[in-house]
Short mmCIF file of the C-alpha atoms (twelve columns), coordinates in Angstrom:
data_MODEL
# 
_entry.id   MODEL 
# 
loop_
_atom_site.group_PDB 
_atom_site.id 
_atom_site.type_symbol 
_atom_site.label_atom_id 
_atom_site.label_alt_id 
_atom_site.label_comp_id 
_atom_site.label_asym_id 
_atom_site.label_seq_id 
_atom_site.Cartn_x 
_atom_site.Cartn_y 
_atom_site.Cartn_z 
_atom_site.pdbx_PDB_model_num 
ATOM 1   C CA . UNK A 1   130.267 140.200 52.512 1 
ATOM 2   C CA . UNK A 2   128.778 137.076 54.119 1 
ATOM 3   C CA . UNK A 3   125.117 136.167 54.392 1 
ATOM 4   C CA . UNK A 4   123.271 133.696 56.579 1 
ATOM 5   C CA . UNK A 5   119.929 132.842 55.061 1 
ATOM 6   C CA . UNK A 6   116.991 130.688 56.060 1 
ATOM 7   C CA . UNK A 7   114.688 129.338 53.382 1 
ATOM 8   C CA . UNK A 8   111.501 127.341 53.210 1 
ATOM 9   C CA . UNK A 9   110.411 125.311 50.208 1 
ATOM 10  C CA . UNK A 10  110.576 122.131 48.142 1 
ATOM 11  C CA . UNK A 11  114.358 121.874 47.837 1 
ATOM 12  C CA . UNK A 12  117.357 121.496 50.105 1 
ATOM 13  C CA . UNK A 13  119.547 124.621 50.048 1 
ATOM 14  C CA . UNK A 14  122.504 123.093 48.176 1 
ATOM 15  C CA . UNK A 15  120.627 122.736 44.877 1 
ATOM 16  C CA . UNK A 16  120.661 126.473 44.055 1 
ATOM 17  C CA . UNK A 17  118.055 126.102 41.314 1 
ATOM 18  C CA . UNK A 18  117.406 129.170 39.165 1 
ATOM 19  C CA . UNK A 19  114.658 130.552 41.441 1 
ATOM 20  C CA . UNK A 20  116.166 129.478 44.808 1 
ATOM 21  C CA . UNK A 21  116.139 133.032 46.177 1 
ATOM 22  C CA . UNK A 22  112.328 133.072 46.088 1 
ATOM 23  C CA . UNK A 23  112.396 130.660 49.069 1 
ATOM 24  C CA . UNK A 24  114.397 133.026 51.320 1 
ATOM 25  C CA . UNK A 25  112.563 133.915 54.528 1 
ATOM 26  C CA . UNK A 26  115.372 135.691 56.355 1 
ATOM 27  C CA . UNK A 27  118.755 137.074 55.356 1 
ATOM 28  C CA . UNK A 28  121.380 138.582 57.658 1 
ATOM 29  C CA . UNK A 29  124.597 140.137 56.323 1 
ATOM 30  C CA . UNK A 30  127.989 140.172 58.028 1 
ATOM 31  C CA . UNK A 31  131.316 141.809 57.255 1 
ATOM 32  C CA . UNK A 32  133.395 138.976 58.685 1 
ATOM 33  C CA . UNK A 33  133.197 135.200 58.593 1 
ATOM 34  C CA . UNK A 34  133.430 134.806 62.367 1 
ATOM 35  C CA . UNK A 35  130.251 136.818 62.989 1 
ATOM 36  C CA . UNK A 36  128.424 134.980 60.199 1 
ATOM 37  C CA . UNK A 37  129.546 131.628 61.575 1 
ATOM 38  C CA . UNK A 38  128.344 132.484 65.094 1 
ATOM 39  C CA . UNK A 39  124.925 133.416 63.735 1 
ATOM 40  C CA . UNK A 40  124.813 130.288 61.544 1 
ATOM 41  C CA . UNK A 41  125.567 128.071 64.553 1 
ATOM 42  C CA . UNK A 42  122.866 129.800 66.606 1 
ATOM 43  C CA . UNK A 43  120.285 129.287 63.830 1 
ATOM 44  C CA . UNK A 44  121.467 125.675 63.290 1 
ATOM 45  C CA . UNK A 45  120.904 124.919 66.970 1 
ATOM 46  C CA . UNK A 46  117.439 126.527 66.912 1 
ATOM 47  C CA . UNK A 47  116.347 124.635 63.800 1 
ATOM 48  C CA . UNK A 48  117.801 121.303 64.903 1 
ATOM 49  C CA . UNK A 49  115.815 121.515 68.131 1 
ATOM 50  C CA . UNK A 50  112.492 121.923 66.296 1 
ATOM 51  C CA . UNK A 51  112.919 119.477 63.388 1 
ATOM 52  C CA . UNK A 52  112.985 115.670 63.324 1 
ATOM 53  C CA . UNK A 53  115.399 115.318 60.408 1 
ATOM 54  C CA . UNK A 54  118.653 117.050 59.511 1 
ATOM 55  C CA . UNK A 55  121.012 116.825 56.567 1 
ATOM 56  C CA . UNK A 56  124.097 119.030 56.822 1 
ATOM 57  C CA . UNK A 57  126.821 119.460 54.212 1 
ATOM 58  C CA . UNK A 58  130.430 120.419 54.941 1 
ATOM 59  C CA . UNK A 59  130.215 123.929 53.459 1 
ATOM 60  C CA . UNK A 60  127.631 125.447 55.815 1 
ATOM 61  C CA . UNK A 61  124.512 124.183 54.044 1 
ATOM 62  C CA . UNK A 62  121.808 122.406 56.048 1 
ATOM 63  C CA . UNK A 63  118.269 121.135 55.527 1 
ATOM 64  C CA . UNK A 64  115.770 120.470 58.325 1 
ATOM 65  C CA . UNK A 65  112.346 118.871 58.004 1 
ATOM 66  C CA . UNK A 66  109.515 117.130 59.822 1 
ATOM 67  C CA . UNK A 67  107.279 114.293 58.707 1 
ATOM 68  C CA . UNK A 68  103.971 115.608 57.412 1 
ATOM 69  C CA . UNK A 69  105.283 119.046 56.438 1 
ATOM 70  C CA . UNK A 70  104.314 118.721 52.777 1 
ATOM 71  C CA . UNK A 71  102.519 120.615 50.054 1 
ATOM 72  C CA . UNK A 72  100.503 119.295 47.148 1 
ATOM 73  C CA . UNK A 73  102.142 119.776 43.752 1 
ATOM 74  C CA . UNK A 74  99.629  119.912 40.900 1 
ATOM 75  C CA . UNK A 75  102.342 119.419 38.244 1 
ATOM 76  C CA . UNK A 76  103.861 116.429 40.055 1 
ATOM 77  C CA . UNK A 77  100.536 114.997 41.212 1 
ATOM 78  C CA . UNK A 78  101.982 114.234 44.654 1 
ATOM 79  C CA . UNK A 79  102.822 115.718 48.031 1 
ATOM 80  C CA . UNK A 80  106.285 117.271 48.271 1 
ATOM 81  C CA . UNK A 81  108.376 117.425 51.410 1 
ATOM 82  C CA . UNK A 82  109.008 120.982 52.589 1 
ATOM 83  C CA . UNK A 83  112.453 121.898 53.910 1 
ATOM 84  C CA . UNK A 84  113.756 124.615 56.143 1 
ATOM 85  C CA . UNK A 85  117.134 125.495 54.621 1 
ATOM 86  C CA . UNK A 86  120.051 127.207 56.323 1 
ATOM 87  C CA . UNK A 87  123.078 128.512 54.452 1 
ATOM 88  C CA . UNK A 88  126.153 130.595 55.132 1 
ATOM 89  C CA . UNK A 89  127.111 132.244 51.841 1 
ATOM 90  C CA . UNK A 90  129.764 134.621 50.585 1 
ATOM 91  C CA . UNK A 91  128.390 137.182 48.131 1 
ATOM 92  C CA . UNK A 92  125.286 134.985 47.723 1 
ATOM 93  C CA . UNK A 93  127.363 131.998 46.598 1 
ATOM 94  C CA . UNK A 94  128.110 128.771 48.488 1 
ATOM 95  C CA . UNK A 95  131.364 129.020 50.414 1 
ATOM 96  C CA . UNK A 96  134.208 126.814 49.251 1 
ATOM 97  C CA . UNK A 97  135.660 126.031 52.668 1 
ATOM 98  C CA . UNK A 98  134.469 123.485 55.203 1 
ATOM 99  C CA . UNK A 99  132.648 124.066 58.466 1 
ATOM 100 C CA . UNK A 100 133.808 122.713 61.795 1 
ATOM 101 C CA . UNK A 101 133.638 119.018 62.706 1 
ATOM 102 C CA . UNK A 102 130.231 119.398 64.387 1 
ATOM 103 C CA . UNK A 103 128.577 120.009 61.013 1 
ATOM 104 C CA . UNK A 104 130.316 117.495 58.715 1 
ATOM 105 C CA . UNK A 105 127.848 115.504 56.643 1 
ATOM 106 C CA . UNK A 106 125.425 115.015 59.518 1 
ATOM 107 C CA . UNK A 107 122.138 113.426 58.608 1 
ATOM 108 C CA . UNK A 108 119.413 111.249 60.040 1 
ATOM 109 C CA . UNK A 109 118.806 107.752 58.722 1 
ATOM 110 C CA . UNK A 110 115.489 107.984 56.940 1 
ATOM 111 C CA . UNK A 111 113.909 107.325 53.606 1 
ATOM 112 C CA . UNK A 112 114.697 109.930 50.973 1 
ATOM 113 C CA . UNK A 113 111.860 112.458 50.860 1 
ATOM 114 C CA . UNK A 114 109.933 113.044 47.657 1 
ATOM 115 C CA . UNK A 115 111.329 115.675 45.334 1 
ATOM 116 C CA . UNK A 116 109.537 117.517 42.577 1 
ATOM 117 C CA . UNK A 117 111.020 116.209 39.332 1 
ATOM 118 C CA . UNK A 118 109.840 119.269 37.401 1 
ATOM 119 C CA . UNK A 119 112.036 121.512 39.561 1 
ATOM 120 C CA . UNK A 120 115.175 119.509 38.726 1 
ATOM 121 C CA . UNK A 121 115.692 121.355 35.452 1 
# 
């Protein structure tokens, strides 16, 4: 079974920290890769049209963000960038095959956003 999920939170979707599933906003399940890929592409196009910055990995993992979309972290004592994550997964795990050429390692040139060091455990 394949899933396409959208997330919102402090981390890009490829980190898969212990509590990553708490950031899931939407999850759609598909029996076949082709249907999941079509839905992923549709969501990727929607998110890329509404966000200034994009970082996409080769295995269907993408992060989208806008300047100023931050939250205050008491533990870190700083504002943290918030990301909209998009992932195509197989059985809730990152896929091990690569996406099409349109999605290979695409990213905007920008300064690296702040990341909460306490969540990098």
